[in-house]
Short mmCIF file of C-alpha atoms in Angstrom, two decimals:
data_model
loop_
_atom_site.label_atom_id
_atom_site.label_comp_id
_atom_site.label_asym_id
_atom_site.label_seq_id
_atom_site.Cartn_x
_atom_site.Cartn_y
_atom_site.Cartn_z
CA ALA A 27 -42.80 35.68 -47.12
CA ARG A 28 -45.26 34.18 -49.55
CA TYR A 29 -43.66 32.80 -52.66
CA GLN A 30 -44.95 31.98 -56.11
CA TYR A 31 -44.01 28.55 -57.41
CA ASP A 32 -43.74 27.36 -60.99
CA ASN A 33 -45.22 24.11 -62.29
CA GLU A 34 -42.14 22.20 -61.02
CA ASN A 35 -42.60 23.62 -57.50
CA LEU A 36 -39.56 25.89 -57.73
CA VAL A 37 -39.70 29.40 -56.27
CA GLU A 38 -40.28 32.10 -58.87
CA GLN A 39 -39.16 35.69 -58.82
CA GLY A 40 -41.58 38.10 -57.19
CA GLU A 41 -42.28 41.66 -58.29
CA LYS A 42 -40.22 43.46 -55.64
CA LYS A 43 -36.43 43.77 -55.67
CA ILE A 44 -34.33 43.61 -52.53
CA ASP A 45 -31.75 46.34 -51.87
CA ASN A 46 -28.34 45.08 -53.05
CA SER A 47 -26.54 45.80 -49.78
CA ILE A 48 -29.10 43.75 -47.85
CA GLY A 49 -29.13 41.08 -50.56
CA ASN A 50 -25.34 40.76 -50.46
CA LYS A 51 -25.34 40.25 -46.68
CA LEU A 52 -28.07 37.60 -46.87
CA PHE A 53 -26.35 35.94 -49.83
CA GLU A 54 -23.07 35.65 -47.88
CA LYS A 55 -25.01 34.24 -44.92
CA ALA A 56 -26.59 31.61 -47.20
CA LYS A 57 -23.17 30.66 -48.62
CA ASN A 58 -21.84 30.27 -45.07
CA TYR A 59 -24.78 28.01 -44.24
CA ILE A 60 -23.82 25.80 -47.20
CA LYS A 61 -20.15 25.71 -46.08
CA SER A 62 -21.18 24.74 -42.54
CA ASN A 63 -23.47 21.94 -43.78
CA GLU A 64 -26.68 23.77 -42.95
CA ALA A 65 -28.04 23.54 -46.48
CA ASP A 66 -31.66 23.53 -45.29
CA LYS A 67 -31.18 27.01 -43.77
CA ALA A 68 -29.39 28.13 -46.93
CA THR A 69 -32.30 26.91 -49.08
CA LYS A 70 -34.82 29.00 -47.13
CA LEU A 71 -32.67 32.12 -47.34
CA LEU A 72 -31.88 31.64 -51.03
CA GLU A 73 -35.56 31.09 -51.87
CA GLU A 74 -36.29 34.43 -50.22
CA LEU A 75 -33.49 36.10 -52.19
CA LEU A 76 -34.82 34.59 -55.40
CA HIS A 77 -38.32 35.79 -54.57
CA TYR A 78 -36.90 39.31 -54.15
CA ASN A 79 -34.93 39.18 -57.43
CA PHE A 80 -31.41 39.14 -56.02
CA ASP A 81 -28.79 38.17 -58.65
CA VAL A 82 -31.14 35.53 -59.98
CA PRO A 83 -28.80 33.19 -61.95
CA GLN A 84 -26.23 33.16 -59.11
CA THR A 85 -28.94 32.64 -56.49
CA GLU A 86 -30.36 29.75 -58.53
CA TYR A 87 -26.90 28.16 -58.72
CA PHE A 88 -26.50 28.31 -54.94
CA LEU A 89 -30.07 27.06 -54.48
CA ALA A 90 -29.12 24.09 -56.65
CA LEU A 91 -25.99 23.53 -54.56
CA ALA A 92 -28.02 23.64 -51.33
CA GLU A 93 -30.63 21.26 -52.77
CA PHE A 94 -27.84 18.90 -53.89
CA LYS A 95 -26.34 18.91 -50.40
CA ASN A 96 -29.83 18.19 -49.02
CA GLY A 97 -30.06 15.17 -51.36
CA ASN A 98 -32.73 16.77 -53.57
CA HIS A 99 -30.97 16.04 -56.87
CA ASN A 100 -34.01 16.56 -59.08
CA ARG A 101 -34.70 20.04 -57.66
CA ALA A 102 -31.01 20.88 -57.91
CA GLU A 103 -30.96 19.98 -61.61
CA LYS A 104 -34.09 22.04 -62.28
CA TYR A 105 -32.60 25.14 -60.62
CA LEU A 106 -29.42 24.62 -62.67
CA GLU A 107 -31.45 24.43 -65.88
CA ARG A 108 -33.21 27.68 -65.00
CA SER A 109 -29.94 29.36 -64.07
CA ASN A 110 -28.39 28.37 -67.40
CA ARG A 111 -31.39 29.67 -69.35
CA ARG A 112 -31.15 33.05 -67.62
CA ASN A 113 -27.43 33.67 -67.79
CA LYS A 114 -24.70 33.86 -70.38
CA ASP A 115 -21.74 34.14 -68.01
CA PRO A 116 -19.34 31.33 -69.02
CA TYR A 117 -17.96 30.96 -65.49
CA LEU A 118 -21.39 30.52 -63.91
CA GLN A 119 -22.39 28.14 -66.71
CA SER A 120 -19.18 26.21 -65.99
CA ARG A 121 -20.06 25.94 -62.30
CA ASN A 122 -23.60 24.85 -63.21
CA THR A 123 -22.26 22.13 -65.53
CA GLU A 124 -19.76 21.02 -62.89
CA LEU A 125 -22.58 20.64 -60.36
CA VAL A 126 -24.57 18.56 -62.88
CA GLY A 127 -21.44 16.37 -63.05
CA GLU A 128 -21.30 16.14 -59.25
CA ILE A 129 -24.93 15.03 -59.19
CA ALA A 130 -24.30 12.39 -61.86
CA PHE A 131 -21.18 11.17 -60.02
CA SER A 132 -23.09 10.86 -56.74
CA GLN A 133 -25.67 8.73 -58.56
CA GLY A 134 -23.02 6.41 -59.99
CA LYS A 135 -23.43 7.79 -63.54
CA TYR A 136 -19.69 8.12 -64.05
CA ALA A 137 -19.59 8.41 -67.86
CA GLU A 138 -22.16 11.23 -67.66
CA ALA A 139 -20.18 12.88 -64.85
CA TYR A 140 -17.01 12.68 -66.98
CA LYS A 141 -18.73 14.44 -69.89
CA ASN A 142 -20.08 17.18 -67.62
CA PHE A 143 -16.70 17.81 -65.98
CA ILE A 144 -15.06 18.08 -69.41
CA ASN A 145 -17.86 20.35 -70.67
CA ALA A 146 -17.42 22.56 -67.60
CA VAL A 147 -13.84 23.44 -68.57
CA VAL A 148 -13.80 27.13 -69.45
CA GLY A 149 -10.54 26.88 -71.39
CA VAL A 150 -8.54 29.58 -69.66
CA ASN A 151 -6.06 27.06 -68.21
CA SER A 152 -7.10 28.07 -64.72
CA LYS A 153 -6.67 26.29 -61.41
CA HIS A 154 -10.40 25.50 -61.60
CA ASP A 155 -10.00 23.93 -65.05
CA ALA A 156 -7.18 21.79 -63.65
CA GLN A 157 -9.48 20.60 -60.84
CA LEU A 158 -12.18 19.79 -63.39
CA TYR A 159 -9.74 17.61 -65.34
CA ASN A 160 -8.86 15.77 -62.13
CA LYS A 161 -12.55 15.17 -61.40
CA ALA A 162 -13.07 14.05 -65.00
CA GLY A 163 -10.21 11.58 -64.63
CA ILE A 164 -11.73 10.09 -61.48
CA ALA A 165 -15.13 9.78 -63.16
CA ALA A 166 -13.59 8.19 -66.27
CA LEU A 167 -11.69 5.68 -64.13
CA ARG A 168 -14.88 4.79 -62.25
CA ALA A 169 -16.60 4.33 -65.63
CA GLY A 170 -13.80 1.94 -66.66
CA ASP A 171 -12.45 4.35 -69.29
CA ILE A 172 -8.71 4.22 -68.57
CA GLU A 173 -7.63 6.21 -71.64
CA ASN A 174 -9.90 9.17 -70.90
CA ALA A 175 -8.82 9.05 -67.24
CA ARG A 176 -5.18 9.21 -68.34
CA ARG A 177 -5.90 12.01 -70.82
CA ALA A 178 -7.81 14.07 -68.24
CA TRP A 179 -5.17 13.59 -65.53
CA LYS A 180 -2.39 14.41 -67.96
CA THR A 181 -4.10 17.70 -68.82
CA GLY A 182 -4.89 18.45 -65.18
CA SER A 183 -1.29 17.70 -64.23
CA TYR A 184 -0.01 19.94 -67.03
CA LEU A 185 -2.22 22.74 -65.65
CA GLY A 186 -0.67 22.26 -62.22
CA ASN A 187 -3.15 20.10 -60.32
CA LYS A 188 -1.13 18.01 -57.85
CA ASP A 189 -3.94 15.47 -57.36
CA ALA A 190 -4.13 14.89 -61.12
CA LYS A 191 -0.37 14.39 -61.19
CA ARG A 192 -0.51 11.86 -58.32
CA ASN A 193 -3.41 10.05 -60.01
CA LEU A 194 -1.53 9.90 -63.31
CA ILE A 195 1.59 8.50 -61.60
CA TRP A 196 -0.59 5.93 -59.79
CA LEU A 197 -2.31 4.93 -63.06
CA ASP A 198 0.96 4.51 -64.96
CA HIS A 199 2.61 2.32 -62.31
#
């Protein structure tokens, strides 16, 4: 397939739309590629899905995830920015913000990662929110911010995250 690229060399949507049943099968295949550490294959498939207008914000999120796993942090951030501009779903925006935090953490920008993990919390006291608080605590600790680490782990522990509870016990002893 021939793709159109924007000025940042990211694939743009084409004019045709893929059939949803075919798109769903290809999308699941791309997600499996990511899970099995074949992010380069996932990227190619997701670019094709994006070109054919399949669930664009979600596809851009997974493209960002694949690019992140391939070590292309700049491209990952650009796909996340586009995904956030196109979508108003709080859960997808939360996942986008969490991935921005993961990128910052992997680059040693721990204070920035902490802020992104906290900003990714949806506020529904979910298992995912509890995981985000644990990640925020780890980032805060790496940034040397003991109080925010404690606060994040306390909240994560309260929401039922066992790792946050263990980290809080470790910190307080």
